[in-house]
PDB file of C-alpha atoms and ligand atoms in Angstrom:
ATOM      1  CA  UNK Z  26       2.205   9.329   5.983  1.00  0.00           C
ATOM      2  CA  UNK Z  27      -0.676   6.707   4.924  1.00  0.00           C
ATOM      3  CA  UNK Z  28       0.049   2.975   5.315  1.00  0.00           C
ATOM      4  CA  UNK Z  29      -1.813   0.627   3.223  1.00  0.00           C
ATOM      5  CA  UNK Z  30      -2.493  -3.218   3.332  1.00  0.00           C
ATOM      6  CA  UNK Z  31      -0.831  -4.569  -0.034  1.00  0.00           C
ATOM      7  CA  UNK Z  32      -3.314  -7.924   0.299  1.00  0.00           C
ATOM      8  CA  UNK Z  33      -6.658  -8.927  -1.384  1.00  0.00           C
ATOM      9  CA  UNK Z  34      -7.655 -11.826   1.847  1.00  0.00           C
ATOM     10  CA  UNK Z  35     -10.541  -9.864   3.621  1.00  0.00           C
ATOM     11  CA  UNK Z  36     -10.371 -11.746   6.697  1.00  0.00           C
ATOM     12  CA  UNK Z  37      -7.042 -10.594   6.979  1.00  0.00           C
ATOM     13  CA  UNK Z  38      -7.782  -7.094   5.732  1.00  0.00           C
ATOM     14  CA  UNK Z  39     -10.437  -6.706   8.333  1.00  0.00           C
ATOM     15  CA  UNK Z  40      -8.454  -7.972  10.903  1.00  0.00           C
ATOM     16  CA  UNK Z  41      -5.463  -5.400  10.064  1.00  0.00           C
ATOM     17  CA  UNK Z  42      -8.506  -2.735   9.000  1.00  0.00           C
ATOM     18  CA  UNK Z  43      -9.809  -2.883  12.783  1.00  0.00           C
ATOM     19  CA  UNK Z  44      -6.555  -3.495  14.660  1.00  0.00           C
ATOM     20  CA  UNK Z  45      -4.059  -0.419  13.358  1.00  0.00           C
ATOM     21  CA  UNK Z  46      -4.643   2.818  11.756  1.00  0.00           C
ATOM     22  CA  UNK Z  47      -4.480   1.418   8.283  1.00  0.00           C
ATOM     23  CA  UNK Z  48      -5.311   3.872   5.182  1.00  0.00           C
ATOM     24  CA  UNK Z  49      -6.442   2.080   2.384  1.00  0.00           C
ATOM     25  CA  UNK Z  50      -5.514  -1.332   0.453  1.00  0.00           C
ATOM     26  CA  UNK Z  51      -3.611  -2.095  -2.408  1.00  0.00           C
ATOM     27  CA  UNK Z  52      -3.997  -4.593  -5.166  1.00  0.00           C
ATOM     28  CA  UNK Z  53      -1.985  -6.194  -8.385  1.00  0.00           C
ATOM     29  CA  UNK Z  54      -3.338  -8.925 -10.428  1.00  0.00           C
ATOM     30  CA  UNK Z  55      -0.780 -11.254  -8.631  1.00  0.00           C
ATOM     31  CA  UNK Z  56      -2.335 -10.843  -5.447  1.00  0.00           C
ATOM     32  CA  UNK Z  57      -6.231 -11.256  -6.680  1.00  0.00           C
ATOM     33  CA  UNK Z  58      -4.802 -14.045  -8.455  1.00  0.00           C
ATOM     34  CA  UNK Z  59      -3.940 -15.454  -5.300  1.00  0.00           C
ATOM     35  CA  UNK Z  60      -7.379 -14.476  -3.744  1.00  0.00           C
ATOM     36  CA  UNK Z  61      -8.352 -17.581  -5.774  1.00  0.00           C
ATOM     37  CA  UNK Z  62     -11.574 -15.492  -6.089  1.00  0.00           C
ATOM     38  CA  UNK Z  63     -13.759 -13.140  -8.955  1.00  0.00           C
ATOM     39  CA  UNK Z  64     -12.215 -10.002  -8.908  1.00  0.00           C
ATOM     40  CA  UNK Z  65     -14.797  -7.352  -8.572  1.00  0.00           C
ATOM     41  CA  UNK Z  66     -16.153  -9.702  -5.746  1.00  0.00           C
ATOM     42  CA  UNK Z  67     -13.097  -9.547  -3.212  1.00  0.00           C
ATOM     43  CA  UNK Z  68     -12.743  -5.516  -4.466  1.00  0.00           C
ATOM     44  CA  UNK Z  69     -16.311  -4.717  -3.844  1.00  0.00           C
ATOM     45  CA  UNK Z  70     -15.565  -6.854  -0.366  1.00  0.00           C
ATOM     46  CA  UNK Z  71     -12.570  -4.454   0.564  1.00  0.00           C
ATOM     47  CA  UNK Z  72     -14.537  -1.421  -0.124  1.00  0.00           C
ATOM     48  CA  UNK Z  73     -17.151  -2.588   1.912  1.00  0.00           C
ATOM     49  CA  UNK Z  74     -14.290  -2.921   4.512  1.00  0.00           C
ATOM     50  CA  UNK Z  75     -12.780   0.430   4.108  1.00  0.00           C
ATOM     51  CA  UNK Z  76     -15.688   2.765   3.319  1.00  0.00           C
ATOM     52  CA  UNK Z  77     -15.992   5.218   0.791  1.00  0.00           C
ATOM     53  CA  UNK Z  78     -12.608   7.437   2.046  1.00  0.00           C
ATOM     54  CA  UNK Z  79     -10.416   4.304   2.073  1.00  0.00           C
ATOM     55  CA  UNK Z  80      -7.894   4.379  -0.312  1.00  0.00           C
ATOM     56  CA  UNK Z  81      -8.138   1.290  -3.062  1.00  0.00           C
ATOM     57  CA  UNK Z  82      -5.776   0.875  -5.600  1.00  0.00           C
ATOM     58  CA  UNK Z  83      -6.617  -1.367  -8.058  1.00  0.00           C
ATOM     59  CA  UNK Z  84      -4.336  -2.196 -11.498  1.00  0.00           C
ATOM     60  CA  UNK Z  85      -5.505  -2.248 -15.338  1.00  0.00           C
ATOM     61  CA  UNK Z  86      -3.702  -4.643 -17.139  1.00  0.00           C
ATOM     62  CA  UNK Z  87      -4.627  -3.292 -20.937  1.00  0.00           C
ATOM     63  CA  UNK Z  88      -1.297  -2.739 -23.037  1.00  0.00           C
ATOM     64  CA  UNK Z  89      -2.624  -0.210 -24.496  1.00  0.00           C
ATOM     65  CA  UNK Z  90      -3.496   3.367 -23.459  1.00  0.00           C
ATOM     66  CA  UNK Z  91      -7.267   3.418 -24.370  1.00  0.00           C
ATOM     67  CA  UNK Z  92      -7.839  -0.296 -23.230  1.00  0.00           C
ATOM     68  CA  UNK Z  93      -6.218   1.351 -19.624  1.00  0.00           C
ATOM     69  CA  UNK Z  94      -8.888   4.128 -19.987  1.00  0.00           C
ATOM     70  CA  UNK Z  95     -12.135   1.396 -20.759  1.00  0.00           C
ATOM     71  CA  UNK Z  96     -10.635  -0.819 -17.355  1.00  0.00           C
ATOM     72  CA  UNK Z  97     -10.525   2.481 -15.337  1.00  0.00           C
ATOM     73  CA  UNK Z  98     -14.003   3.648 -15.892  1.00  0.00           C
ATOM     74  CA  UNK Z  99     -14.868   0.112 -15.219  1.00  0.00           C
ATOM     75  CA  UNK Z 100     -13.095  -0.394 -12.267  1.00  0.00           C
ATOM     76  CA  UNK Z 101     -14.336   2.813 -10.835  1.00  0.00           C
ATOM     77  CA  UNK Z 102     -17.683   2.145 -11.937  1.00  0.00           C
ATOM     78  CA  UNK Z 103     -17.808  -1.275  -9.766  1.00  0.00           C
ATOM     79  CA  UNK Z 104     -15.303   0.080  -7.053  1.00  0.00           C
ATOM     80  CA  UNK Z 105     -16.632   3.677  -6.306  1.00  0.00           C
ATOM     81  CA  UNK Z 106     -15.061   6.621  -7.786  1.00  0.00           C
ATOM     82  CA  UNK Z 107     -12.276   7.359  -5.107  1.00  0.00           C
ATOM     83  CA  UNK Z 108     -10.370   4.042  -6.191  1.00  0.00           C
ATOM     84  CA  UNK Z 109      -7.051   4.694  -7.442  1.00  0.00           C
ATOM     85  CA  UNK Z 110      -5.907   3.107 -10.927  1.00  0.00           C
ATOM     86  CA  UNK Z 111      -2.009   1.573 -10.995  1.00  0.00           C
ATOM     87  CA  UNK Z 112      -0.817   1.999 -14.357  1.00  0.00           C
ATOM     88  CA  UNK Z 113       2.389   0.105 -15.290  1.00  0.00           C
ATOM     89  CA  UNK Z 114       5.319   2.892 -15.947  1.00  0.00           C
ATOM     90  CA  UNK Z 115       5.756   1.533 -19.014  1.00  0.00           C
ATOM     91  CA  UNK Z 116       6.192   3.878 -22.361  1.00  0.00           C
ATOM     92  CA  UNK Z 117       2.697   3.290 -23.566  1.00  0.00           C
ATOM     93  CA  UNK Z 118       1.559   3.361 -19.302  1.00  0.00           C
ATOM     94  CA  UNK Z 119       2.231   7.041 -19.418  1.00  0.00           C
ATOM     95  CA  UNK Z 120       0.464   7.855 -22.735  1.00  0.00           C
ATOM     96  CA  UNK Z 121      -2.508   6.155 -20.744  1.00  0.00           C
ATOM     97  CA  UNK Z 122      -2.009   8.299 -17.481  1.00  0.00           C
ATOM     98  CA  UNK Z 123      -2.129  10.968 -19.992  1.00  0.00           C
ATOM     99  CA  UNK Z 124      -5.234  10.432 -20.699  1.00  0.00           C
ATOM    100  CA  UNK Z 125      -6.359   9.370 -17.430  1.00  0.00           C
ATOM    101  CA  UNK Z 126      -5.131  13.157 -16.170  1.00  0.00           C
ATOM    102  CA  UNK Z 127      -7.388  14.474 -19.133  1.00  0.00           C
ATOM    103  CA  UNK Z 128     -10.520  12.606 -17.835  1.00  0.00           C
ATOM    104  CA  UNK Z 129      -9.716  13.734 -13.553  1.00  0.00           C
ATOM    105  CA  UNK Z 130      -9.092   9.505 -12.934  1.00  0.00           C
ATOM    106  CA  UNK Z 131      -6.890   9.498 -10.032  1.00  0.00           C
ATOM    107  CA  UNK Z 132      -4.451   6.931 -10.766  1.00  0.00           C
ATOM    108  CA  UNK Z 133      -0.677   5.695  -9.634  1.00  0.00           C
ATOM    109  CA  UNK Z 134       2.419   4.770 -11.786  1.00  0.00           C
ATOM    110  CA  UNK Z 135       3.276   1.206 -10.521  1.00  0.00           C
ATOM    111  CA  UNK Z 136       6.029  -1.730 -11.545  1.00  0.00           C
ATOM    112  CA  UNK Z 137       8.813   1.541 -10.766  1.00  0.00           C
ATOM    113  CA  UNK Z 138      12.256   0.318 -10.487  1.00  0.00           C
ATOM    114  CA  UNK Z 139      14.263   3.427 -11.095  1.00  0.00           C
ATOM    115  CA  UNK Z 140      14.302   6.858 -10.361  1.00  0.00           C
ATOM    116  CA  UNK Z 141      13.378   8.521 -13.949  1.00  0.00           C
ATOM    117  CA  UNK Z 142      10.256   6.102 -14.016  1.00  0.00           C
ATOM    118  CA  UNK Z 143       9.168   7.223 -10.735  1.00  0.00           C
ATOM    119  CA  UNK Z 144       9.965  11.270 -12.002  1.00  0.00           C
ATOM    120  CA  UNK Z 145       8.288  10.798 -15.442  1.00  0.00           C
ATOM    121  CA  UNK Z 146       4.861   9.215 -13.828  1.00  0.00           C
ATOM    122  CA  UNK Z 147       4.767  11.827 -11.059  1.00  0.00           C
ATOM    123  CA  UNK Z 148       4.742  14.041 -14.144  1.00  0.00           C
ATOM    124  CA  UNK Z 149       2.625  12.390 -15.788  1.00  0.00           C
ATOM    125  CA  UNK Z 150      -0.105  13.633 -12.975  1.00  0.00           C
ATOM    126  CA  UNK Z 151       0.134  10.125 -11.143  1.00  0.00           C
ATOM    127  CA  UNK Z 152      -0.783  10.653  -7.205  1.00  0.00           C
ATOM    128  CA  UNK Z 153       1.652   8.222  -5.981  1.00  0.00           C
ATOM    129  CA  UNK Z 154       4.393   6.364  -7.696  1.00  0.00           C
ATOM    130  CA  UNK Z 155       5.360   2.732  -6.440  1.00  0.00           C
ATOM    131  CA  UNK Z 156       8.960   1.530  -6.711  1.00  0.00           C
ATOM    132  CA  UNK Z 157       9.396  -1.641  -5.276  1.00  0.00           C
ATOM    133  CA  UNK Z 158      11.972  -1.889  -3.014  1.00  0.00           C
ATOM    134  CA  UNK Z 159      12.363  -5.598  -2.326  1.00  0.00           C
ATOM    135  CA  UNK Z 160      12.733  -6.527  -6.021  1.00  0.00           C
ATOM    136  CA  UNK Z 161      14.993  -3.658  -6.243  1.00  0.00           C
ATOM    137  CA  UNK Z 162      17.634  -5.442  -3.658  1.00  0.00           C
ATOM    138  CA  UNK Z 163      16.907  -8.438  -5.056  1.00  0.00           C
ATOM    139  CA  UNK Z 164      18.504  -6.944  -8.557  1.00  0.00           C
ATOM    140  CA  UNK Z 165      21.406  -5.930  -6.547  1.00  0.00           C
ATOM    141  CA  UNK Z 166      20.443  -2.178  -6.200  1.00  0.00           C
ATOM    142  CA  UNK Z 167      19.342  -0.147  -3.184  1.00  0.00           C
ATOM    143  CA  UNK Z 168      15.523  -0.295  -3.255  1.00  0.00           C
ATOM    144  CA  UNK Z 169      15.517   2.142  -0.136  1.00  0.00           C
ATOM    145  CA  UNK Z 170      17.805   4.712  -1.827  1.00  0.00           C
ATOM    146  CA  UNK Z 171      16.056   4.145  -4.969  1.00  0.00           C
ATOM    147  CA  UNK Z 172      12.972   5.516  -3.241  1.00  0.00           C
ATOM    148  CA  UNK Z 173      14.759   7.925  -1.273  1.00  0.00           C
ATOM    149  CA  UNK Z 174      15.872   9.679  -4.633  1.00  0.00           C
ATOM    150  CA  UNK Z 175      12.279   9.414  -6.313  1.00  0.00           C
ATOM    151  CA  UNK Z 176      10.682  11.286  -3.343  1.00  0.00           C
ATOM    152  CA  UNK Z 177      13.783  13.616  -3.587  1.00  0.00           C
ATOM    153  CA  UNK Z 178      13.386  14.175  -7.165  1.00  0.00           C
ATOM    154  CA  UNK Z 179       9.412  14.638  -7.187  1.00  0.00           C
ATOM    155  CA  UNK Z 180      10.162  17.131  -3.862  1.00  0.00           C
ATOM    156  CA  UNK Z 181      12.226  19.327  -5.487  1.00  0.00           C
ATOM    157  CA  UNK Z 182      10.563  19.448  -8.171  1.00  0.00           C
ATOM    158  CA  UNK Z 183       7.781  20.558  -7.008  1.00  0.00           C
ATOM    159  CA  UNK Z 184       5.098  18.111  -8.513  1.00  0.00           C
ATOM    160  CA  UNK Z 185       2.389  17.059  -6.564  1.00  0.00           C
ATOM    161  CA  UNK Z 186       3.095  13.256  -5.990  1.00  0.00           C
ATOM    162  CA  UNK Z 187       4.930  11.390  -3.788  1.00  0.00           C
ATOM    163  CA  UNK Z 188       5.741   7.799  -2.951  1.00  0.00           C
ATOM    164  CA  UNK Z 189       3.610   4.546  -2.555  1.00  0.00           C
ATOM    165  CA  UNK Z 190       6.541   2.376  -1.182  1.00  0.00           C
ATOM    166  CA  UNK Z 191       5.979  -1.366  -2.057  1.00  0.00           C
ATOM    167  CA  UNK Z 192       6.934  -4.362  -2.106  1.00  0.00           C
ATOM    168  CA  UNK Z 193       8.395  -4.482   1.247  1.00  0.00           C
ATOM    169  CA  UNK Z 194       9.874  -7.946   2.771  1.00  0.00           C
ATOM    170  CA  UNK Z 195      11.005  -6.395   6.429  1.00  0.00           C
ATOM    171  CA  UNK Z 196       9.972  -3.527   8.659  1.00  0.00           C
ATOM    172  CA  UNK Z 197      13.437  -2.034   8.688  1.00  0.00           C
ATOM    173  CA  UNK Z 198      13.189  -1.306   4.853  1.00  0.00           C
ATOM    174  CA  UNK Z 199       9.912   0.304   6.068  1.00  0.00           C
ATOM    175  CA  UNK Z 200      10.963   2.137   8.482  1.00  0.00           C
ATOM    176  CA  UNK Z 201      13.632   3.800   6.782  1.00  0.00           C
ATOM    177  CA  UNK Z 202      11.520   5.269   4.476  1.00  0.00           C
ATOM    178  CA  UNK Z 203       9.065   6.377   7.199  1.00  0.00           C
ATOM    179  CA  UNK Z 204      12.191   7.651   8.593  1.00  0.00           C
ATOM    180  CA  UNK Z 205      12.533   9.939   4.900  1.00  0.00           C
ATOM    181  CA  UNK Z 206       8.707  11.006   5.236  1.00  0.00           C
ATOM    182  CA  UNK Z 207       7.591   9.264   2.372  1.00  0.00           C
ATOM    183  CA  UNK Z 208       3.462   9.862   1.245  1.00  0.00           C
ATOM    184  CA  UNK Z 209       2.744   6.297   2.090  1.00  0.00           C
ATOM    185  CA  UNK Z 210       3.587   2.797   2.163  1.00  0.00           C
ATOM    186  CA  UNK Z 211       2.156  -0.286   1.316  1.00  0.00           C
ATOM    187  CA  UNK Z 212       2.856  -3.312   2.954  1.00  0.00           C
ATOM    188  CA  UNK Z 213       1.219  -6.738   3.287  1.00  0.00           C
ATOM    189  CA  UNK Z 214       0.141  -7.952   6.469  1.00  0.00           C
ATOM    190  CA  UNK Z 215       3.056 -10.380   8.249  1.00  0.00           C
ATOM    191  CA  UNK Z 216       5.369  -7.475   7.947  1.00  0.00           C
ATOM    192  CA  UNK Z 217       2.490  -5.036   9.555  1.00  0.00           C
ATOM    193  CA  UNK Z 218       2.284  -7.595  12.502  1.00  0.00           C
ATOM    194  CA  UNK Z 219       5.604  -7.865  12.541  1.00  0.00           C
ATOM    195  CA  UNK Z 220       5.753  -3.812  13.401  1.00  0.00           C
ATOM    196  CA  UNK Z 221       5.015  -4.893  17.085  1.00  0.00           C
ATOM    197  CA  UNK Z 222       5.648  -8.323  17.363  1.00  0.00           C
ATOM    198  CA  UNK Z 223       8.300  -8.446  20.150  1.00  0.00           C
ATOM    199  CA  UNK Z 224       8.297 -11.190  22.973  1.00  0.00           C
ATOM    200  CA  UNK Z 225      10.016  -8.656  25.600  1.00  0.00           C
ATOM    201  CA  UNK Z 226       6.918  -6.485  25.254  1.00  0.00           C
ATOM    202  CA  UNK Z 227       4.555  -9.239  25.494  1.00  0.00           C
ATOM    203  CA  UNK Z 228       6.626 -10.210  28.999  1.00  0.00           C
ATOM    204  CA  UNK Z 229       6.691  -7.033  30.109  1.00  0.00           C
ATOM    205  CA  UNK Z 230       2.298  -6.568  29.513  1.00  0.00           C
ATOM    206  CA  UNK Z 231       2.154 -10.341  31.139  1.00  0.00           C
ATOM    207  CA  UNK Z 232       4.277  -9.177  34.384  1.00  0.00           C
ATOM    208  CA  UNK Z 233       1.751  -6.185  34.551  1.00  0.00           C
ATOM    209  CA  UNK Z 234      -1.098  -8.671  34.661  1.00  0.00           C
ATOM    210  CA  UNK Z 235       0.497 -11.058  37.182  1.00  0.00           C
ATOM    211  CA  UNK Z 236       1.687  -8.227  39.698  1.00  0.00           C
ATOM    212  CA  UNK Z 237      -2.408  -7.158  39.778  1.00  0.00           C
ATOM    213  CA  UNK Z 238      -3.990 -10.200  40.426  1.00  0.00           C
ATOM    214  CA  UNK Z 239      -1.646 -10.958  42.915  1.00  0.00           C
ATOM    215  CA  UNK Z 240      -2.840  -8.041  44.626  1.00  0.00           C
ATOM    216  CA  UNK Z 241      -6.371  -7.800  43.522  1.00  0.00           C
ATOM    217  CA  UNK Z 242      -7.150 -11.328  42.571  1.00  0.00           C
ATOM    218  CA  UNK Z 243      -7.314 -13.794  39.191  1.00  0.00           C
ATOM    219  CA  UNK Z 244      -8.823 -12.146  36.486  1.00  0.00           C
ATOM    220  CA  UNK Z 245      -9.870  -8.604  37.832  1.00  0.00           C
ATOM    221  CA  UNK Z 246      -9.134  -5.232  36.304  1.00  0.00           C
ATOM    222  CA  UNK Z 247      -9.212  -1.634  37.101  1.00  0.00           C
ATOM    223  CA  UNK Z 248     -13.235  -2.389  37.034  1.00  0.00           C
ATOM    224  CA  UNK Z 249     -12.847  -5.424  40.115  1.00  0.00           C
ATOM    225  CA  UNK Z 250     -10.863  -3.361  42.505  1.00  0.00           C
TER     226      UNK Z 250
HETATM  227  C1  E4P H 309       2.263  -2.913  -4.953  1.00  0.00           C
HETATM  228  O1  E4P H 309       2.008  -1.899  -5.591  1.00  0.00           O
HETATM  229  C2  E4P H 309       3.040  -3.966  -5.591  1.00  0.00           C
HETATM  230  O2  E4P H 309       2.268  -4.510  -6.599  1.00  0.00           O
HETATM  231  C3  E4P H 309       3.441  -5.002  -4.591  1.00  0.00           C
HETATM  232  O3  E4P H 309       3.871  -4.399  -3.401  1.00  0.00           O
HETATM  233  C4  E4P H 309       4.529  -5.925  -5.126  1.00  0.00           C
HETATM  234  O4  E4P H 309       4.934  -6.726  -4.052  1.00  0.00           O
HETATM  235  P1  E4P H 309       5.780  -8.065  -4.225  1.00  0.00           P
HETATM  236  O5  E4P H 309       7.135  -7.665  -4.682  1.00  0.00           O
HETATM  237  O6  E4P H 309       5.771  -8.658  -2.858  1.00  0.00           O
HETATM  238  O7  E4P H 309       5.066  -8.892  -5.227  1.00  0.00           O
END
């Protein structure tokens, strides 16, 4: 399962980047937005960041299917080839991944809020599909079943795609599609700290370190002694 940063700060990226095995980063023009900063600039920062086999998904926002097609061979053009296009599954968002299939642009169906979107993109020859389970609750649905049926439905299908989870607001609505053995997840980066942010743990690692120097002295290690 690959776990993505869904974030366009680069201090923070790096920071996560360096810190926890982190796949790739994910983008929508709400978050560069809030990067307060030129597009291709913070993207051509991440990628810098994340090296050519990072994944970097990065959204056209064209209502049309051919103005999709001109932003994707831009975006790869100033992002590197590898980067993943989101396409809104919206009805003229698939003819576009139509022709995005046609040209070999990897791309994603994004803005997914029920199942038959999800199955129709995956379809459509998207990589990943991207419901988004916290505005899904927040409608009054299920946004972890909602996923849980999409991945069942591409499964047993048999097309090659799977899940982008997104739009996550707490680790347990991560986990329980980790649980399900989703293709990835994307999730911004106070709910990746909050993975392993536990004040028992950070006891139990300070106890550790007080026990030792008691017997070896302040400040020494394994190195001191
Ligand atoms: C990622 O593909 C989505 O654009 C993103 O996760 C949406 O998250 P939000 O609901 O926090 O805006």
């Amino acid at each position: 399962m690959k776990l993505c940063i869904d974030h366009a700060d680069t201090q923070q990226i790096r920071r996560i980047w360096e810190q926890y095995p982190v796949d790739g980063v994910s983008t929508n023009p709400s978050i560069l937005a809030k990067s307060g900063r030129a597009p291709y600039d913070v993207l051509g920062e991440i990628r810098e960041i994340i090296g050519p086999q990072g994944e970097l998904f990065v959204q056209a926002l064209s209502r049309d299917a051919e103005g999709v097609l001109a932003e994707a061979r831009r975006i790869l053009k100033e992002t590197g080839d590898t980067t993943l296009i989101k396409v809104p599954a919206v009805p003229e968002g698939f003819r576009a991944m139509k022709m995005l299939r046609a040209e070999g642009i990897r791309f994603i169906g994004t803005a997914v809020y029920t199942p038959m979107q999800g199955f129709l993109a995956a379809k459509c020859g998207a990589e990943y599909v991207a419901p988004y389970v916290n505005r899904i609750d927040n409608l009054g649905y299920d946004g972890v079943q909602v996923s849980k049926d999409i991945h069942d439905a591409i499964t047993r299908s048999g097309l090659d795609s799977g899940l982008l989870a997104a739009s996550f607001r707490n680790t347990q609505q991560v986990l329980e599609l980790v649980k399900y053995g989703v293709k990835a997840v994307t999730v911004a980066p106070d709910v990746i700290d909050a993975f392993v942010r536990n004040a028992e743990v950070e006891r139990a690692v300070g106890q550790f370190t007080d026990d030792f120097e008691g017997l070896c002295g302040a400040g020494k290690t394994m190195l001191d002694c």
